[in-house]
mmCIF file of C-alpha atoms in Angstrom:
data_model
loop_
_atom_site.group_PDB
_atom_site.id
_atom_site.type_symbol
_atom_site.label_atom_id
_atom_site.label_comp_id
_atom_site.label_asym_id
_atom_site.label_seq_id
_atom_site.Cartn_x
_atom_site.Cartn_y
_atom_site.Cartn_z
ATOM 1 C CA MET A 274 26.372 18.448 -0.004
ATOM 2 C CA ARG A 275 26.690 15.043 1.868
ATOM 3 C CA VAL A 276 25.104 12.297 2.503
ATOM 4 C CA HIS A 277 24.936 10.350 6.077
ATOM 5 C CA LYS A 278 25.309 6.506 5.943
ATOM 6 C CA LEU A 279 22.245 5.237 5.419
ATOM 7 C CA THR A 280 20.819 3.118 8.024
ATOM 8 C CA PHE A 281 17.956 1.168 7.792
ATOM 9 C CA ALA A 282 18.000 0.643 11.630
ATOM 10 C CA ALA A 283 17.248 4.191 12.617
ATOM 11 C CA LEU A 284 14.217 3.799 10.315
ATOM 12 C CA ALA A 285 13.225 0.431 12.301
ATOM 13 C CA VAL A 286 12.913 -1.397 8.395
ATOM 14 C CA ALA A 287 15.417 -4.014 9.882
ATOM 15 C CA ALA A 288 13.243 -5.175 12.669
ATOM 16 C CA GLY A 289 10.419 -4.587 10.736
ATOM 17 C CA PHE A 290 10.874 -5.599 7.199
ATOM 18 C CA SER A 291 8.164 -8.178 7.383
ATOM 19 C CA LEU A 292 4.657 -6.971 5.249
ATOM 20 C CA THR A 293 2.044 -5.701 7.368
ATOM 21 C CA ALA A 294 -0.425 -7.647 6.456
ATOM 22 C CA CYS A 295 -3.518 -6.394 8.385
ATOM 23 C CA GLN A 296 -4.427 -8.731 11.987
ATOM 24 C CA ASN A 297 -8.418 -8.504 12.415
ATOM 25 C CA GLY A 298 -9.144 -6.349 9.847
ATOM 26 C CA ASP A 299 -6.639 -3.661 10.503
ATOM 27 C CA ASP A 300 -3.458 -3.637 8.765
ATOM 28 C CA GLY A 301 -2.337 -3.822 5.021
ATOM 29 C CA ALA A 302 7.346 -3.444 -8.776
ATOM 30 C CA ALA A 303 8.375 -1.491 -10.301
ATOM 31 C CA GLN A 304 9.875 2.323 -10.386
ATOM 32 C CA SER A 305 7.726 4.677 -12.201
ATOM 33 C CA SER A 306 7.265 8.588 -12.238
ATOM 34 C CA PRO A 307 5.340 11.011 -10.457
ATOM 35 C CA SER A 308 2.877 11.076 -12.910
ATOM 36 C CA SER A 309 2.023 7.616 -13.717
ATOM 37 C CA ALA A 310 -0.839 5.280 -11.703
ATOM 38 C CA ALA A 311 -0.677 2.106 -10.592
ATOM 39 C CA SER A 312 -3.219 -0.637 -10.922
ATOM 40 C CA ALA A 313 -3.511 -4.632 -9.709
ATOM 41 C CA SER A 314 -5.922 -6.773 -9.114
ATOM 42 C CA VAL A 315 -6.286 -10.559 -8.769
ATOM 43 C CA PRO A 316 -8.141 -14.002 -8.527
ATOM 44 C CA SER A 317 -9.992 -14.511 -5.591
ATOM 45 C CA SER A 318 -8.343 -18.598 -5.791
ATOM 46 C CA PRO A 319 -5.224 -16.942 -6.224
ATOM 47 C CA SER A 320 -2.668 -20.420 -7.007
ATOM 48 C CA GLY A 321 0.921 -21.030 -6.051
ATOM 49 C CA GLY A 322 2.430 -20.230 -2.437
ATOM 50 C CA ALA A 323 -0.097 -18.925 0.851
ATOM 51 C CA PRO A 324 0.777 -15.090 0.847
ATOM 52 C CA ALA A 325 2.814 -13.555 4.330
ATOM 53 C CA SER A 326 1.103 -13.140 7.084
ATOM 54 C CA ALA A 327 1.676 -9.951 9.234
ATOM 55 C CA GLY A 328 4.279 -10.190 12.231
ATOM 56 C CA THR A 329 6.180 -13.250 10.015
ATOM 57 C CA GLY A 330 9.909 -12.497 9.162
ATOM 58 C CA ALA A 331 8.822 -12.048 5.224
ATOM 59 C CA GLY A 332 10.645 -9.662 3.791
ATOM 60 C CA THR A 333 8.499 -9.533 0.324
ATOM 61 C CA ALA A 334 5.483 -10.233 -0.877
ATOM 62 C CA LYS A 335 4.922 -13.088 -3.792
ATOM 63 C CA PRO A 336 3.237 -10.434 -6.682
ATOM 64 C CA SER A 337 -0.432 -11.877 -7.190
ATOM 65 C CA ALA A 338 -1.288 -13.458 -10.772
ATOM 66 C CA GLY A 339 -3.302 -9.929 -12.042
ATOM 67 C CA THR A 340 -0.276 -7.090 -10.720
ATOM 68 C CA SER A 341 0.609 -5.328 -13.788
ATOM 69 C CA SER A 342 5.152 -4.992 -14.345
ATOM 70 C CA ASP A 343 4.138 -2.018 -15.148
ATOM 71 C CA GLY A 344 1.969 -0.554 -12.924
ATOM 72 C CA LYS A 345 -0.528 1.173 -15.651
ATOM 73 C CA GLY A 346 -3.861 -0.722 -16.216
ATOM 74 C CA ALA A 347 -6.235 -3.067 -14.085
ATOM 75 C CA ALA A 348 -5.441 -6.598 -14.857
ATOM 76 C CA GLY A 349 -8.772 -8.233 -14.792
ATOM 77 C CA GLY A 350 -9.677 -10.852 -11.773
ATOM 78 C CA THR A 351 -13.199 -12.576 -10.085
ATOM 79 C CA GLY A 352 -14.846 -11.807 -6.952
ATOM 80 C CA PRO A 353 -17.120 -14.723 -5.322
ATOM 81 C CA ALA A 354 -19.970 -16.704 -6.840
ATOM 82 C CA ASP A 355 -22.059 -15.548 -4.352
ATOM 83 C CA SER A 356 -23.979 -12.207 -4.691
ATOM 84 C CA GLY A 357 -25.717 -9.910 -2.040
ATOM 85 C CA THR A 358 -23.403 -11.078 0.758
ATOM 86 C CA SER A 359 -22.153 -9.081 3.107
ATOM 87 C CA GLY A 360 -18.871 -9.469 4.407
ATOM 88 C CA THR A 361 -15.326 -7.830 4.538
ATOM 89 C CA CYS A 362 -13.650 -7.496 1.136
ATOM 90 C CA LYS A 363 -11.462 -9.677 -0.439
ATOM 91 C CA THR A 364 -8.402 -9.022 -2.512
ATOM 92 C CA GLY A 365 -9.781 -10.340 -5.148
ATOM 93 C CA GLU A 366 -12.397 -8.668 -5.723
ATOM 94 C CA LEU A 367 -10.880 -5.242 -5.276
ATOM 95 C CA THR A 368 -9.543 -3.852 -7.757
ATOM 96 C CA ILE A 369 -6.278 -1.955 -7.036
ATOM 97 C CA THR A 370 -4.580 1.738 -8.623
ATOM 98 C CA ALA A 371 -2.263 4.443 -6.940
ATOM 99 C CA MET A 372 -1.398 7.326 -7.868
ATOM 100 C CA ASP A 373 0.527 10.403 -6.777
ATOM 101 C CA SER A 374 -1.254 13.271 -5.247
ATOM 102 C CA THR A 375 0.971 15.467 -4.008
ATOM 103 C CA ILE A 376 -0.262 19.002 -4.445
ATOM 104 C CA GLY A 377 2.660 21.859 -4.786
ATOM 105 C CA GLY A 378 4.146 23.726 -2.164
ATOM 106 C CA ASP A 379 3.717 20.286 0.351
ATOM 107 C CA THR A 380 6.351 19.926 2.483
ATOM 108 C CA GLY A 381 5.777 15.739 2.154
ATOM 109 C CA GLY A 382 4.393 13.423 -0.682
ATOM 110 C CA THR A 383 1.451 12.043 -0.450
ATOM 111 C CA VAL A 384 0.208 8.340 -2.897
ATOM 112 C CA ALA A 385 -3.241 7.587 -3.025
ATOM 113 C CA VAL A 386 -4.550 4.236 -2.812
ATOM 114 C CA THR A 387 -7.851 2.996 -4.320
ATOM 115 C CA LEU A 388 -9.870 -0.130 -3.942
ATOM 116 C CA LYS A 389 -12.443 -0.131 -6.149
ATOM 117 C CA ASN A 390 -14.963 -3.452 -5.669
ATOM 118 C CA HIS A 391 -15.552 -5.158 -8.535
ATOM 119 C CA GLY A 392 -16.941 -7.839 -6.462
ATOM 120 C CA ASN A 393 -20.672 -9.355 -7.004
ATOM 121 C CA ARG A 394 -21.331 -8.148 -3.593
ATOM 122 C CA ASP A 395 -21.082 -5.256 -1.407
ATOM 123 C CA CYS A 396 -18.397 -5.480 1.447
ATOM 124 C CA THR A 397 -16.672 -3.686 4.241
ATOM 125 C CA LEU A 398 -13.408 -2.855 4.337
ATOM 126 C CA PRO A 399 -12.667 -3.127 8.100
ATOM 127 C CA GLY A 400 -9.764 0.422 8.622
ATOM 128 C CA TYR A 401 -6.559 0.095 7.947
ATOM 129 C CA ALA A 402 -4.850 -1.320 4.703
ATOM 130 C CA GLY A 403 -1.502 -2.479 5.060
ATOM 131 C CA VAL A 404 1.600 -0.940 3.137
ATOM 132 C CA ASP A 405 5.386 -1.450 3.127
ATOM 133 C CA LEU A 406 7.050 0.125 0.200
ATOM 134 C CA LYS A 407 10.268 -2.051 -1.509
ATOM 135 C CA THR A 408 13.251 0.159 -1.736
ATOM 136 C CA ALA A 409 17.096 -0.941 -2.835
ATOM 137 C CA SER A 410 17.753 -1.232 0.492
ATOM 138 C CA GLY A 411 14.894 -3.716 2.010
ATOM 139 C CA ALA A 412 11.357 -3.302 2.804
ATOM 140 C CA LEU A 413 10.076 -0.375 4.912
ATOM 141 C CA SER A 414 6.332 -0.738 6.680
ATOM 142 C CA ALA A 415 4.090 2.116 6.837
ATOM 143 C CA GLN A 416 3.337 2.756 9.900
ATOM 144 C CA ARG A 417 -1.030 3.973 10.794
ATOM 145 C CA THR A 418 -1.037 7.730 10.899
ATOM 146 C CA GLY A 419 -3.607 7.084 14.612
ATOM 147 C CA GLU A 420 -6.387 8.352 12.923
ATOM 148 C CA LYS A 421 -10.132 6.795 14.010
ATOM 149 C CA ALA A 422 -10.468 4.115 11.616
ATOM 150 C CA GLU A 423 -14.211 3.418 11.064
ATOM 151 C CA PRO A 424 -15.266 0.528 9.454
ATOM 152 C CA SER A 425 -17.153 0.994 5.754
ATOM 153 C CA THR A 426 -19.057 -0.767 2.919
ATOM 154 C CA LEU A 427 -17.947 -0.721 0.207
ATOM 155 C CA LYS A 428 -21.317 -0.781 -2.317
ATOM 156 C CA LYS A 429 -20.614 -3.938 -5.506
ATOM 157 C CA GLY A 430 -18.620 -0.483 -8.620
ATOM 158 C CA ALA A 431 -17.487 1.448 -5.921
ATOM 159 C CA SER A 432 -14.033 2.600 -4.886
ATOM 160 C CA VAL A 433 -13.181 4.704 -2.304
ATOM 161 C CA SER A 434 -8.729 5.318 -1.703
ATOM 162 C CA PHE A 435 -6.667 6.304 1.524
ATOM 163 C CA GLY A 436 -3.802 8.088 1.853
ATOM 164 C CA VAL A 437 -0.098 6.931 1.701
ATOM 165 C CA THR A 438 2.589 9.827 2.923
ATOM 166 C CA TYR A 439 6.467 9.938 3.479
ATOM 167 C CA PRO A 440 8.444 13.266 3.774
ATOM 168 C CA LEU A 441 10.408 14.578 0.128
ATOM 169 C CA ASN A 442 14.157 14.040 -0.525
ATOM 170 C CA THR A 443 15.533 17.715 -0.582
ATOM 171 C CA SER A 444 19.149 17.114 0.553
ATOM 172 C CA GLY A 445 20.417 17.104 -2.137
ATOM 173 C CA GLY A 446 21.423 13.489 -2.097
ATOM 174 C CA SER A 447 20.786 10.841 -3.904
ATOM 175 C CA GLY A 448 18.327 9.201 -1.057
ATOM 176 C CA VAL A 449 16.412 5.981 -0.790
ATOM 177 C CA ARG A 450 15.177 4.756 -3.753
ATOM 178 C CA ILE A 451 11.856 3.214 -3.682
ATOM 179 C CA THR A 452 10.789 0.342 -6.300
ATOM 180 C CA GLY A 453 7.347 -0.575 -5.658
ATOM 181 C CA MET A 454 4.483 -1.021 -3.430
ATOM 182 C CA VAL A 455 2.981 -3.630 -1.443
ATOM 183 C CA VAL A 456 -0.795 -2.520 -0.206
ATOM 184 C CA THR A 457 -2.282 -5.352 1.653
ATOM 185 C CA PRO A 458 -6.077 -4.399 1.616
ATOM 186 C CA PRO A 459 -8.043 -4.859 5.611
ATOM 187 C CA GLY A 460 -8.882 -7.566 7.296
ATOM 188 C CA GLU A 461 -7.242 -9.347 4.697
ATOM 189 C CA ARG A 462 -3.578 -12.066 4.231
ATOM 190 C CA GLN A 463 -3.025 -11.668 0.632
ATOM 191 C CA SER A 464 -1.426 -8.533 -1.392
ATOM 192 C CA VAL A 465 -1.088 -7.161 -4.584
ATOM 193 C CA THR A 466 2.445 -5.435 -5.857
ATOM 194 C CA LEU A 467 2.164 -2.024 -7.403
ATOM 195 C CA ALA A 468 4.684 -0.267 -8.818
ATOM 196 C CA TRP A 469 5.248 3.522 -6.607
ATOM 197 C CA PRO A 470 3.841 6.252 -8.746
ATOM 198 C CA GLY A 471 5.065 8.944 -5.774
ATOM 199 C CA ALA A 472 8.547 10.542 -5.754
ATOM 200 C CA ALA A 473 11.502 8.478 -6.903
ATOM 201 C CA THR A 474 13.193 8.620 -3.385
ATOM 202 C CA LEU A 475 13.381 9.020 1.005
ATOM 203 C CA PRO A 476 15.600 11.111 2.078
ATOM 204 C CA VAL A 477 17.824 9.092 4.344
ATOM 205 C CA THR A 478 16.960 9.735 7.738
ATOM 206 C CA GLU A 479 18.089 9.640 11.439
ATOM 207 C CA GLY A 480 15.354 8.961 13.624
ATOM 208 C CA SER A 481 13.340 6.060 15.109
ATOM 209 C CA GLY A 482 10.661 5.111 13.448
ATOM 210 C CA SER A 483 9.098 4.679 9.970
ATOM 211 C CA PRO A 484 8.783 7.802 7.747
ATOM 212 C CA VAL A 485 6.042 6.446 5.951
ATOM 213 C CA LYS A 486 2.573 6.494 7.012
ATOM 214 C CA VAL A 487 -0.786 5.454 5.592
ATOM 215 C CA GLY A 488 -3.785 6.582 6.712
ATOM 216 C CA PRO A 489 -7.326 4.552 7.636
ATOM 217 C CA ILE A 490 -9.878 3.930 4.605
ATOM 218 C CA GLY A 491 -11.489 6.458 3.710
ATOM 219 C CA SER A 492 -8.161 9.176 4.226
ATOM 220 C CA ALA A 493 -8.035 10.262 0.574
ATOM 221 C CA GLY A 494 -10.670 11.256 -2.093
ATOM 222 C CA GLN A 495 -13.245 8.977 -3.731
ATOM 223 C CA GLY A 496 -14.474 8.361 -7.000
ATOM 224 C CA GLY A 497 -17.930 6.384 -7.555
#
């Protein structure tokens, strides 16, 4: 079957390779099989260069010290010394995992990203996280679904999830290979890189905008 020439300008990637790290509490690598899960956590005071901020021309994220290269298991991170203090959840206080949540018969794919508070205090997640897919042709930023995003309090030891949806490649062509996913918690500038647990490729699309969507915090199943 003929595969259209890949045109990431049509996917708005050429102009949108930057990470969608959250601004004012909104936005927030290896390939894995659909059944696998990916996880990572990072220290609260990481060393190294500063993370890319939203709206910059940076097309890649600096992997955190706690990133798991094979996407399995959570690397140990440390939360802040203070306890019982409310405020925005810091990347270093969160263990971030991802798993395939596509249901048989669905017309599109779904990945659930879970944020678990392993810090010493309750904290707040204000709305949308930032999500960027790493592909063989460059970074692809997920767009918000537009659902209302309410700040939510994440209790110490509790978890909350949000969904990332994408079109399944049923064209018969090779499509666009996904090599990883970068997640930035709401209100944060530091990101973590996870293995991608969903389908291996995206279909080549000639329409405008990103075919990948991210829902607000709480838009997927939640665990404790």
